[in-house]
């Protein structure tokens, strides 16, 4: 009994070891920034900026965490973000209705996710190939329907602007959405039947099937979830900039994947860390701004980013192996 | 309705590989059927059709008199019809905990689908102590499957089937990694199924184990039923001689 308890306590500790390592890394990155440019990093403004930009990539990283937990990948989300952003702004311009714009925009994310999921399940195309194709197709499609022209919209004149772009006190609302959805996703993945099915599919698809999990349906639903998160990120981007632009989302693909990997989610499926993705998003998302503000050239961003990814993934892997 | 399972002229192939070529097979109420045959004969394919994992291409199947539509039939429906299976592959997810593996597909949840983890863990503890009689040090409801030994894994798969009490229990080579003492427990479990008036399909290469607990033996060879024997009419020695005709290597007499 004594032995048993010790054993489970040890397991609990090692379970959090990767998260602790990640936190130490985060703190040291910001500590470094504080030493090199105290005038920027001891003021609130830069953190406010992070809190409004990081959630946009973070929401997609949360969606991707589900996809990775299932042992699949999605490369189409940056274009989905652009397509949904375009549908949002053009519906709003045409009808003046925010509600209608939100519905159509999120619906486009659902449709993209459904197509991705169907290509992967019914046809059996590997997800990396199917979503790569979709990535080009959707980007091309939104350029065709938008003529490749940016759109400026007066979203700041609507009440919804308060919900999607302003601040609650000193806290940007984007980060409140991000925290809320992170908590919801945590419970969805680890405390809900749906999340358990996702983990089992990523771990052992045949076992999941033999125990009565409808593998194809769950997979399609996860791709839809990813699509919805990309749409929502597109909507928040449009609100933030009050503009839609045709290259929206480009550059996110590597950052979003990096956020999930730094957070401790692996590509093997069957395990994931929602809280890790949350922290990883802030680490990766604030790096560029931090390095530039620290007076270093942008070249350093990629270098430091690479160091962080390799260091954190090495730690996660070692901790898991020891378990 | 006088049979629990009735299969008529069942055909099944996988991408051109024909696994079953017109199977007529039945399991009566309160009957234990030993299913015998060489490697690759089609035993697992047959039971996976009954348990809803595979559909069939041709033929008819009835469970408790219900006609099964192969396009609609599923593992879930099989569970609801009271069919419980221990698969040869064990169907366990390595990185997940024991309690999640017990309840996967049949979780205890609230109305919104959120898991009652406390209850699932309590039940798992009970299953481990009462059904499995686990003595392994450091194994508990929170242990990941990958930390268990081969025999412990089989124990988990069998206990899972015991826990969800069924009208038909299918055991596909459940004793491969078990010690003699554990094999005895499995045989007792089968006897129990019989005593409770339920039915069982038992697949094993060890006919010495299968002989005393079965009511009837069905031999299958290259996708076809090649023999049916009542235990009353055939001794262990006769049965093994009969089977040597179809199976060369895989039968163990003791
Ligand atoms: N999922 C599958 N895909 C393709 N072929 C399969 C599949 N499952 C079984 N088969 C083929 O069907 C035939 C019968 O296999 P099955 O697993 O039913 O045999 P078995 O009697 O259970 O053998 P064993 O004693 O080795 O478990 C084999 O030739 C096998 O290769
Ligand atoms: Mg088999």
Coordinates of C-alpha atoms and ligand atoms in Angstrom, one line a residue:
Chain A
X1 CA 0.0 0.0 0.0
X2 CA 2.8 2.3 1.0
X3 CA 4.7 1.3 -2.1
X4 CA 1.6 1.9 -4.2
X5 CA 1.1 5.4 -3.0
X6 CA 4.7 6.4 -3.4
X7 CA 4.5 5.0 -6.9
X8 CA 1.5 7.0 -7.9
X9 CA 2.9 10.2 -6.3
X10 CA 6.0 9.7 -8.3
X11 CA 3.9 9.3 -11.4
X12 CA 2.1 12.5 -10.7
X13 CA 5.3 14.4 -10.3
X14 CA 6.9 13.1 -13.5
X15 CA 3.6 13.9 -15.3
X16 CA 4.1 17.5 -14.4
X17 CA 7.9 17.5 -15.0
X18 CA 7.6 18.5 -18.6
X19 CA 5.2 21.3 -17.7
X20 CA 7.5 22.6 -15.1
X21 CA 10.4 22.5 -17.5
X22 CA 8.3 24.5 -20.0
X23 CA 7.5 27.1 -17.4
X24 CA 11.1 27.5 -16.4
X25 CA 12.0 28.0 -20.0
X26 CA 9.2 30.6 -20.5
X27 CA 10.3 32.4 -17.4
X28 CA 13.9 32.4 -18.5
X29 CA 13.1 33.8 -21.9
X30 CA 11.1 36.6 -20.4
X31 CA 13.8 37.1 -17.8
X32 CA 16.3 37.5 -20.6
X33 CA 14.1 40.1 -22.2
X34 CA 13.7 42.0 -19.0
X35 CA 17.5 42.2 -18.5
X36 CA 18.2 43.2 -22.1
X37 CA 15.4 45.8 -22.5
X38 CA 13.9 46.7 -19.1
X39 CA 12.3 49.8 -20.5
X40 CA 10.0 47.7 -22.6
X41 CA 9.5 44.6 -20.5
X42 CA 8.8 46.3 -17.2
X43 CA 5.8 48.1 -18.7
X44 CA 2.3 46.6 -19.2
X45 CA 1.9 47.6 -22.9
X46 CA 3.9 44.8 -24.4
X47 CA 2.0 42.2 -22.4
X48 CA -1.2 43.8 -23.5
X49 CA 0.0 43.4 -27.1
X50 CA 0.8 39.7 -26.4
X51 CA -2.6 39.1 -24.9
X52 CA -4.3 40.4 -28.0
X53 CA -2.2 38.7 -30.6
X54 CA -1.2 35.3 -29.1
X55 CA -4.8 34.1 -28.7
X56 CA -5.3 34.2 -32.5
X57 CA -2.6 31.6 -33.1
X58 CA -3.3 29.9 -29.7
X59 CA -6.9 29.1 -30.7
X60 CA -5.7 27.3 -33.8
X61 CA -3.0 25.5 -31.7
X62 CA -5.7 24.2 -29.4
X63 CA -7.6 22.8 -32.4
X64 CA -4.5 21.3 -33.7
X65 CA -3.8 19.7 -30.3
X66 CA -7.0 17.6 -30.8
X67 CA -5.9 16.7 -34.3
X68 CA -2.5 15.6 -33.1
X69 CA -3.9 13.7 -30.2
X70 CA -5.8 11.7 -32.7
X71 CA -2.6 10.9 -34.6
X72 CA -3.4 13.1 -37.6
X73 CA -2.3 16.5 -38.9
X74 CA -4.0 19.5 -40.5
X75 CA -2.1 21.9 -42.7
X76 CA -5.1 23.7 -44.1
X77 CA -6.0 26.0 -41.2
X78 CA -4.1 29.1 -42.4
X79 CA -6.1 29.2 -45.6
X80 CA -9.3 28.4 -43.7
X81 CA -8.6 31.4 -41.5
X82 CA -8.4 33.6 -44.6
X83 CA -11.5 32.1 -46.3
X84 CA -13.6 32.5 -43.1
X85 CA -12.3 36.0 -42.6
X86 CA -13.3 36.9 -46.1
X87 CA -16.7 35.4 -45.7
X88 CA -17.1 37.2 -42.5
X89 CA -16.2 40.6 -43.8
X90 CA -18.1 40.3 -47.1
X91 CA -21.3 39.0 -45.4
X92 CA -21.1 41.9 -42.9
X93 CA -20.6 44.4 -45.7
X94 CA -23.4 43.0 -47.8
X95 CA -26.0 42.5 -45.0
X96 CA -24.8 44.7 -42.1
X97 CA -25.6 41.8 -39.8
X98 CA -22.8 40.6 -37.5
X99 CA -24.8 37.5 -36.5
X100 CA -25.3 36.4 -40.1
X101 CA -21.6 37.1 -40.8
X102 CA -20.5 35.0 -37.8
X103 CA -22.8 32.1 -38.8
X104 CA -21.7 32.0 -42.4
X105 CA -18.0 32.4 -41.5
X106 CA -18.1 29.6 -38.8
X107 CA -20.1 27.5 -41.2
X108 CA -17.3 27.8 -43.8
X109 CA -14.9 26.4 -41.2
X110 CA -17.3 23.5 -40.5
X111 CA -17.5 22.7 -44.2
X112 CA -13.7 22.8 -44.7
X113 CA -13.3 20.5 -41.7
X114 CA -16.0 18.2 -43.0
X115 CA -14.2 17.9 -46.4
X116 CA -10.8 17.3 -44.7
X117 CA -12.3 14.6 -42.5
X118 CA -14.1 12.9 -45.3
X119 CA -11.0 12.8 -47.5
X120 CA -9.1 11.2 -44.6
X121 CA -11.8 8.7 -43.5
X122 CA -14.0 7.8 -46.4
X123 CA -11.4 8.0 -49.2
X124 CA -8.4 7.2 -47.0
X125 CA -6.0 9.9 -48.0
X126 CA -3.3 10.5 -45.4
X127 CA -4.2 13.7 -43.5
X128 CA -0.9 15.4 -44.3
X129 CA -1.6 15.0 -48.1
X130 CA -5.3 15.8 -48.0
X131 CA -4.9 18.9 -45.9
X132 CA -1.9 20.1 -48.0
X133 CA -4.1 20.0 -51.0
X134 CA -6.9 21.8 -49.2
X135 CA -4.4 24.4 -48.0
X136 CA -3.7 25.4 -51.6
X137 CA -7.2 24.9 -52.8
X138 CA -8.8 27.2 -50.2
X139 CA -6.1 29.9 -50.5
X140 CA -6.7 29.9 -54.3
X141 CA -10.4 29.9 -53.8
X142 CA -10.4 32.9 -51.4
X143 CA -8.1 34.8 -53.8
X144 CA -10.5 34.1 -56.7
X145 CA -13.6 35.2 -54.9
X146 CA -11.9 38.2 -53.3
X147 CA -9.9 39.2 -56.5
X148 CA -7.0 39.2 -54.2
X149 CA -8.0 42.6 -52.8
X150 CA -8.0 43.5 -49.1
X151 CA -11.2 44.8 -47.5
X152 CA -11.6 47.4 -44.8
X153 CA -14.7 47.1 -42.6
X154 CA -16.0 49.4 -40.0
X155 CA -16.4 46.7 -37.3
X156 CA -15.5 49.2 -34.6
X157 CA -19.0 50.7 -35.1
X158 CA -20.8 47.6 -34.0
X159 CA -21.5 46.5 -30.4
X160 CA -19.8 43.1 -31.1
X161 CA -16.5 45.0 -31.3
X162 CA -16.5 45.1 -27.5
X163 CA -16.8 41.3 -27.4
X164 CA -14.3 40.5 -30.0
X165 CA -11.7 43.3 -30.1
X166 CA -11.7 45.6 -27.1
X167 CA -10.4 45.3 -23.5
X168 CA -12.2 44.3 -20.3
X169 CA -10.5 46.7 -18.0
X170 CA -6.8 46.2 -19.0
X171 CA -7.3 42.7 -20.3
X172 CA -7.8 42.3 -24.1
X173 CA -10.9 40.3 -24.7
X174 CA -9.0 37.9 -27.1
X175 CA -7.2 36.5 -24.2
X176 CA -10.4 35.9 -22.2
X177 CA -11.8 33.9 -25.2
X178 CA -8.5 32.0 -25.3
X179 CA -8.6 31.2 -21.6
X180 CA -12.2 30.2 -21.7
X181 CA -11.8 27.9 -24.7
X182 CA -8.6 26.4 -23.2
X183 CA -10.5 25.4 -20.1
X184 CA -13.4 24.0 -22.1
X185 CA -11.0 22.1 -24.3
X186 CA -9.2 20.7 -21.3
X187 CA -12.4 19.2 -20.0
X188 CA -13.5 18.1 -23.5
X189 CA -10.3 16.2 -24.1
X190 CA -9.7 14.7 -20.7
X191 CA -13.1 14.5 -19.0
X192 CA -15.5 13.9 -21.8
X193 CA -16.5 10.8 -23.8
X194 CA -15.5 12.6 -27.0
X195 CA -12.0 13.4 -25.9
X196 CA -11.5 9.9 -24.6
X197 CA -12.4 8.6 -28.1
X198 CA -10.0 11.0 -29.7
X199 CA -7.2 9.7 -27.4
X200 CA -8.0 6.1 -28.0
X201 CA -8.1 6.6 -31.8
X202 CA -4.6 8.2 -31.6
X203 CA -3.3 5.5 -29.4
X204 CA -4.7 2.4 -31.1
X205 CA -7.3 2.9 -33.8
X206 CA -8.2 -0.8 -34.1
X207 CA -8.7 -1.2 -30.4
X208 CA -11.0 1.9 -30.4
X209 CA -13.0 0.4 -33.2
X210 CA -13.3 -3.0 -31.5
X211 CA -14.6 -1.3 -28.4
X212 CA -17.3 0.4 -30.3
X213 CA -15.9 3.9 -31.1
X214 CA -17.2 5.2 -34.3
X215 CA -13.7 6.1 -35.6
X216 CA -14.7 7.9 -38.8
X217 CA -17.3 10.0 -37.2
X218 CA -15.0 11.2 -34.4
X219 CA -12.2 11.9 -36.9
X220 CA -14.5 14.1 -39.0
X221 CA -15.7 15.9 -35.9
X222 CA -12.1 16.7 -34.9
X223 CA -11.3 18.1 -38.3
X224 CA -14.5 20.2 -38.0
X225 CA -13.4 21.4 -34.6
X226 CA -10.1 22.5 -36.2
X227 CA -12.0 24.3 -39.0
X228 CA -14.1 26.2 -36.5
X229 CA -11.0 27.3 -34.5
X230 CA -9.4 28.5 -37.7
X231 CA -12.6 30.4 -38.6
X232 CA -12.8 32.0 -35.2
X233 CA -9.1 33.0 -35.5
X234 CA -9.9 34.6 -38.8
X235 CA -12.9 36.5 -37.3
X236 CA -10.8 37.8 -34.4
X237 CA -8.1 38.9 -36.8
X238 CA -10.6 40.9 -38.9
X239 CA -11.9 42.5 -35.7
X240 CA -8.4 43.4 -34.5
X241 CA -7.3 45.0 -37.7
X242 CA -10.7 46.0 -39.0
X243 CA -9.4 44.7 -42.3
X244 CA -9.4 41.4 -44.2
X245 CA -6.3 40.8 -46.3
X246 CA -5.7 38.0 -48.8
X247 CA -2.5 36.6 -47.2
X248 CA -4.2 36.3 -43.8
X249 CA -2.9 33.3 -41.9
X250 CA 0.3 32.9 -43.8
X251 CA 3.2 32.3 -41.5
X252 CA 1.0 30.7 -38.9
X253 CA 1.5 27.1 -39.9
X254 CA 4.9 26.7 -38.3
X255 CA 4.2 28.8 -35.3
X256 CA 1.0 26.9 -34.5
X257 CA 2.7 23.5 -34.8
X258 CA 5.6 24.8 -32.8
X259 CA 3.3 25.9 -30.0
X260 CA 1.7 22.5 -29.7
X261 CA 5.0 20.6 -29.8
X262 CA 6.7 23.0 -27.3
X263 CA 3.7 22.4 -25.1
X264 CA 4.4 18.7 -25.0
X265 CA 1.9 17.2 -27.5
X266 CA 3.6 14.7 -29.8
X267 CA 2.9 13.6 -33.3
X268 CA 2.5 10.0 -32.3
X269 CA -1.1 10.5 -31.1
X270 CA -2.8 9.2 -28.0
X271 CA -1.5 11.9 -25.7
X272 CA -1.7 15.6 -25.6
X273 CA -1.4 18.6 -23.3
X274 CA -3.9 21.4 -23.5
X275 CA -2.3 23.4 -20.8
X276 CA 1.0 22.9 -22.6
X277 CA -0.4 24.3 -25.8
X278 CA -1.7 27.3 -23.9
X279 CA 1.8 28.0 -22.5
X280 CA 3.5 27.1 -25.7
X281 CA 1.4 29.6 -27.6
X282 CA 2.6 32.4 -25.4
X283 CA 6.2 31.2 -25.6
X284 CA 6.2 31.0 -29.4
X285 CA 3.8 33.9 -30.0
X286 CA 5.7 36.4 -27.9
X287 CA 9.1 35.5 -29.1
X288 CA 9.3 37.6 -32.3
X289 CA 7.9 40.8 -30.6
X290 CA 10.2 40.2 -27.6
X291 CA 13.3 39.8 -29.7
X292 CA 12.6 42.8 -31.8
X293 CA 11.8 44.9 -28.7
X294 CA 15.0 43.6 -27.1
X295 CA 16.8 45.3 -30.0
X296 CA 18.0 42.1 -31.7
X297 CA 17.5 41.6 -35.4
X298 CA 14.6 39.5 -36.6
X299 CA 17.1 36.8 -37.6
X300 CA 17.5 35.9 -34.0
X301 CA 13.8 35.0 -33.8
X302 CA 14.0 31.9 -35.9
X303 CA 17.3 30.9 -34.2
X304 CA 15.9 31.2 -30.7
X305 CA 12.6 29.6 -31.8
X306 CA 14.6 26.6 -33.1
X307 CA 16.5 26.3 -29.8
X308 CA 13.3 26.4 -27.8
X309 CA 11.5 23.8 -29.9
X310 CA 14.4 21.4 -29.8
X311 CA 15.1 21.9 -26.1
X312 CA 11.5 21.5 -25.0
X313 CA 10.8 18.5 -27.2
X314 CA 14.0 16.9 -26.0
X315 CA 12.9 17.3 -22.4
X316 CA 9.4 16.0 -23.1
X317 CA 10.8 13.0 -24.8
X318 CA 13.3 12.2 -22.0
X319 CA 10.7 12.6 -19.3
X320 CA 8.3 10.3 -21.1
X321 CA 11.0 7.7 -21.7
X322 CA 11.9 7.6 -18.0
X323 CA 8.3 7.1 -17.0
Chain B
X1 CA -36.2 -18.0 -31.9
X2 CA -34.4 -21.1 -30.8
X3 CA -30.8 -20.0 -31.5
X4 CA -28.8 -17.2 -30.0
X5 CA -26.7 -16.8 -33.1
X6 CA -27.5 -18.1 -36.5
X7 CA -25.3 -17.6 -39.5
X8 CA -26.3 -18.9 -43.0
X9 CA -23.9 -19.1 -45.9
X10 CA -21.7 -16.2 -44.7
X11 CA -19.0 -15.0 -47.1
X12 CA -16.3 -12.5 -46.3
X13 CA -13.3 -11.3 -48.2
X14 CA -10.7 -8.6 -47.6
X15 CA -9.5 -6.9 -50.7
X16 CA -9.6 -10.1 -52.7
X17 CA -8.4 -12.4 -49.9
X18 CA -11.3 -14.7 -49.2
X19 CA -11.5 -15.4 -45.5
X20 CA -14.9 -17.1 -45.2
X21 CA -16.5 -19.1 -47.9
X22 CA -20.1 -19.9 -47.0
X23 CA -20.2 -20.5 -43.3
X24 CA -23.2 -22.0 -41.6
X25 CA -22.7 -21.6 -37.9
X26 CA -24.9 -21.4 -34.8
X27 CA -24.8 -21.0 -31.1
X28 CA -27.7 -22.1 -29.0
X29 CA -28.9 -20.6 -25.7
X30 CA -26.9 -21.8 -22.8
X31 CA -24.4 -23.5 -25.1
X32 CA -20.6 -23.3 -25.0
X33 CA -19.1 -23.8 -28.4
X34 CA -15.4 -24.5 -28.9
X35 CA -14.2 -23.1 -32.2
X36 CA -11.1 -24.9 -33.6
X37 CA -8.9 -24.5 -36.6
X38 CA -5.4 -23.9 -37.9
X39 CA -3.7 -20.4 -38.1
X40 CA -5.5 -18.3 -40.8
X41 CA -8.5 -20.6 -40.9
X42 CA -10.9 -17.7 -40.3
X43 CA -11.9 -18.1 -36.7
X44 CA -11.2 -14.5 -35.7
X45 CA -12.9 -13.2 -38.8
X46 CA -16.0 -15.2 -38.0
X47 CA -16.3 -13.9 -34.4
X48 CA -15.5 -10.4 -35.5
X49 CA -18.6 -10.6 -37.8
X50 CA -20.7 -11.6 -34.8
X51 CA -19.2 -8.8 -32.6
X52 CA -19.8 -6.1 -35.2
X53 CA -16.2 -5.3 -36.1
X54 CA -16.4 -6.7 -39.7
X55 CA -19.5 -6.7 -41.9
X56 CA -20.2 -9.7 -44.2
X57 CA -20.5 -9.7 -48.0
X58 CA -23.1 -12.4 -48.4
X59 CA -25.4 -14.6 -46.4
X60 CA -27.7 -14.1 -43.4
X61 CA -27.1 -13.6 -39.7
X62 CA -29.6 -13.5 -36.9
X63 CA -28.8 -12.7 -33.3
X64 CA -31.6 -13.5 -30.8
X65 CA -33.8 -13.8 -33.8
X66 CA -33.0 -10.2 -34.9
X67 CA -32.0 -10.1 -38.6
X68 CA -28.7 -8.3 -38.9
X69 CA -28.2 -5.8 -41.7
X70 CA -24.5 -5.9 -42.4
X71 CA -24.4 -2.3 -43.5
X72 CA -25.9 -1.0 -40.2
X73 CA -24.5 -3.5 -37.7
X74 CA -21.9 -2.2 -35.3
X75 CA -20.0 -3.1 -32.2
X76 CA -22.4 -0.9 -30.3
X77 CA -25.3 -2.8 -31.5
X78 CA -23.6 -6.1 -30.6
X79 CA -23.0 -4.8 -27.1
X80 CA -26.7 -3.8 -26.8
X81 CA -27.6 -7.3 -28.0
X82 CA -25.5 -8.7 -25.1
X83 CA -22.5 -9.8 -27.1
X84 CA -19.2 -9.3 -25.2
X85 CA -15.8 -10.1 -26.8
X86 CA -12.2 -10.7 -25.7
X87 CA -10.2 -10.2 -28.9
X88 CA -7.1 -12.0 -29.8
X89 CA -5.4 -8.5 -30.1
X90 CA -6.9 -7.6 -26.6
X91 CA -8.1 -4.2 -27.9
X92 CA -6.3 -2.2 -25.3
X93 CA -4.8 1.3 -25.8
X94 CA -1.2 1.3 -24.4
X95 CA -0.8 4.9 -23.4
X96 CA -4.2 5.1 -21.7
X97 CA -5.0 4.2 -18.1
X98 CA -6.6 1.0 -17.0
X99 CA -9.8 2.7 -16.0
X100 CA -10.2 4.3 -19.4
X101 CA -9.5 1.0 -21.1
X102 CA -12.2 -0.7 -19.0
X103 CA -14.9 1.8 -19.9
X104 CA -14.0 2.8 -23.4
X105 CA -17.1 2.9 -25.6
X106 CA -19.3 2.4 -22.5
X107 CA -18.3 5.3 -20.3
X108 CA -20.2 6.3 -17.2
X109 CA -21.2 9.9 -17.9
X110 CA -23.6 12.6 -17.0
X111 CA -26.3 13.8 -19.5
X112 CA -23.8 16.0 -21.3
X113 CA -21.3 13.2 -21.9
X114 CA -18.8 14.3 -19.2
X115 CA -17.1 11.3 -17.5
X116 CA -17.8 10.3 -14.0
X117 CA -14.1 9.6 -13.4
X118 CA -14.5 8.8 -9.7
X119 CA -17.1 6.2 -10.3
X120 CA -15.2 4.6 -13.2
X121 CA -12.1 4.4 -11.0
X122 CA -14.0 2.9 -8.1
X123 CA -15.5 0.3 -10.4
X124 CA -12.1 -0.4 -11.9
X125 CA -10.6 -1.0 -8.4
X126 CA -13.4 -3.4 -7.7
X127 CA -12.8 -5.2 -11.0
X128 CA -9.1 -5.5 -10.3
X129 CA -9.6 -6.9 -6.9
X130 CA -12.7 -9.1 -7.3
X131 CA -12.4 -10.2 -11.0
X132 CA -8.7 -10.0 -11.7
X133 CA -7.4 -10.7 -8.3
X134 CA -4.4 -8.5 -9.2
X135 CA -1.4 -8.9 -6.9
X136 CA 1.0 -7.0 -9.2
X137 CA 2.9 -4.4 -7.2
X138 CA 2.3 -0.8 -8.3
X139 CA -0.6 -1.7 -10.6
X140 CA -3.6 0.4 -10.0
X141 CA -6.6 2.0 -11.8
X142 CA -4.3 4.8 -12.9
X143 CA -1.6 2.6 -14.4
X144 CA -1.0 2.9 -18.1
X145 CA -1.6 -0.4 -20.0
X146 CA 2.0 -0.2 -21.4
X147 CA 3.3 -0.8 -17.8
X148 CA 1.4 -4.1 -17.5
X149 CA 2.8 -7.5 -18.2
X150 CA 1.4 -9.7 -21.0
X151 CA -0.6 -11.8 -18.7
X152 CA -1.9 -8.8 -16.8
X153 CA -3.1 -7.3 -20.1
X154 CA -5.0 -10.5 -20.9
X155 CA -6.5 -10.3 -17.4
X156 CA -7.7 -6.8 -18.1
X157 CA -9.3 -7.8 -21.4
X158 CA -11.0 -10.8 -19.8
X159 CA -12.2 -8.9 -16.7
X160 CA -13.7 -6.2 -18.9
X161 CA -15.8 -8.8 -20.7
X162 CA -16.8 -10.3 -17.3
X163 CA -17.8 -7.0 -15.9
X164 CA -20.3 -6.1 -18.7
X165 CA -22.3 -9.2 -18.1
X166 CA -23.4 -10.6 -21.5
X167 CA -25.6 -13.3 -23.0
X168 CA -22.9 -14.3 -25.3
X169 CA -19.2 -14.1 -24.3
X170 CA -16.7 -14.6 -27.2
X171 CA -13.1 -15.5 -26.1
X172 CA -10.5 -15.5 -28.9
X173 CA -7.4 -17.1 -27.6
X174 CA -7.7 -15.5 -24.2
X175 CA -5.1 -17.6 -22.4
X176 CA -2.0 -17.3 -24.5
X177 CA 0.1 -15.4 -22.0
X178 CA -1.5 -16.7 -18.8
X179 CA 0.0 -18.9 -16.1
X180 CA -1.6 -22.3 -15.3
X181 CA -3.4 -20.8 -12.4
X182 CA -4.8 -18.0 -14.4
X183 CA -5.9 -20.4 -17.1
X184 CA -7.9 -22.2 -14.5
X185 CA -9.7 -19.0 -13.6
X186 CA -10.7 -18.5 -17.2
X187 CA -12.0 -22.0 -17.4
X188 CA -13.9 -21.4 -14.3
X189 CA -15.3 -18.2 -15.8
X190 CA -16.6 -20.3 -18.8
X191 CA -18.1 -22.8 -16.4
X192 CA -19.8 -19.9 -14.7
X193 CA -21.2 -18.6 -18.0
X194 CA -22.7 -22.0 -18.5
X195 CA -24.1 -22.2 -15.0
X196 CA -25.8 -18.8 -15.3
X197 CA -27.6 -20.0 -18.5
X198 CA -25.5 -17.8 -20.8
X199 CA -23.6 -18.8 -23.9
X200 CA -19.9 -18.7 -25.0
X201 CA -17.7 -19.1 -28.1
X202 CA -14.3 -20.2 -27.0
X203 CA -11.3 -20.2 -29.5
X204 CA -8.1 -21.9 -28.5
X205 CA -5.4 -24.1 -29.9
X206 CA -5.3 -26.0 -26.7
X207 CA -8.0 -28.6 -27.0
X208 CA -7.2 -30.1 -23.7
X209 CA -8.5 -26.9 -22.2
X210 CA -11.4 -26.5 -24.5
X211 CA -12.7 -30.1 -24.3
X212 CA -14.1 -30.3 -20.8
X213 CA -15.9 -26.9 -20.9
X214 CA -17.5 -27.1 -24.3
X215 CA -20.8 -28.6 -25.3
X216 CA -20.0 -28.7 -28.9
X217 CA -16.9 -28.3 -31.2
X218 CA -16.9 -26.7 -34.6
X219 CA -13.8 -27.1 -36.8
X220 CA -13.1 -24.6 -39.4
X221 CA -10.5 -24.9 -42.2
X222 CA -9.6 -22.3 -44.9
X223 CA -12.9 -20.5 -44.5
X224 CA -15.2 -23.5 -44.3
X225 CA -16.8 -25.5 -41.6
X226 CA -15.4 -29.0 -41.8
X227 CA -16.8 -30.7 -38.8
X228 CA -19.2 -30.4 -35.8
X229 CA -19.0 -32.7 -32.8
X230 CA -20.9 -33.0 -29.6
X231 CA -18.7 -33.5 -26.6
X232 CA -20.9 -36.4 -25.4
X233 CA -20.0 -38.3 -28.5
X234 CA -16.2 -37.6 -28.7
X235 CA -13.4 -38.0 -26.3
X236 CA -10.4 -35.7 -26.1
X237 CA -8.3 -38.3 -27.9
X238 CA -10.8 -38.8 -30.7
X239 CA -11.2 -35.1 -31.1
X240 CA -7.5 -34.5 -31.5
X241 CA -7.2 -37.3 -34.0
X242 CA -10.1 -35.8 -36.0
X243 CA -8.5 -32.4 -36.0
X244 CA -5.1 -33.6 -37.1
X245 CA -6.7 -34.1 -40.5
X246 CA -7.1 -30.3 -40.8
X247 CA -4.5 -28.9 -38.7
X248 CA -0.9 -30.0 -38.8
X249 CA 1.1 -27.8 -36.4
X250 CA -1.1 -25.8 -34.2
X251 CA -2.9 -28.2 -32.0
X252 CA -1.6 -28.9 -28.5
X253 CA -2.9 -32.0 -26.8
X254 CA -1.7 -31.0 -23.3
Ligands
LIG1 N1 -8.2 -7.1 -41.6 C1 -7.8 -8.0 -42.6 N2 -7.4 -7.6 -43.8 C2 -7.0 -8.5 -44.7 N3 -6.9 -9.8 -44.5 C3 -7.4 -10.3 -43.3 C4 -7.8 -9.5 -42.3 N4 -8.2 -10.2 -41.2 C5 -8.0 -11.5 -41.6 N5 -7.5 -11.6 -42.8 C6 -7.1 -12.8 -43.6 O1 -8.2 -13.7 -43.4 C7 -7.7 -15.0 -43.2 C8 -8.3 -15.6 -41.9 O2 -7.8 -14.8 -40.8 P1 -8.2 -15.0 -39.3 O3 -7.6 -14.0 -38.5 O4 -9.7 -15.1 -39.2 O5 -7.6 -16.4 -38.9 P2 -7.6 -17.2 -37.5 O6 -8.4 -18.5 -37.7 O7 -8.1 -16.3 -36.4 O8 -6.1 -17.5 -37.3 P3 -5.2 -17.6 -36.0 O9 -5.3 -18.9 -35.3 O10 -3.8 -17.4 -36.5 O11 -5.6 -16.4 -35.1 C9 -6.2 -14.9 -43.2 O12 -5.8 -15.3 -44.4 C10 -5.9 -13.5 -43.0 O13 -4.8 -13.1 -43.6
LIG2 MG1 -7.3 -15.5 -34.8

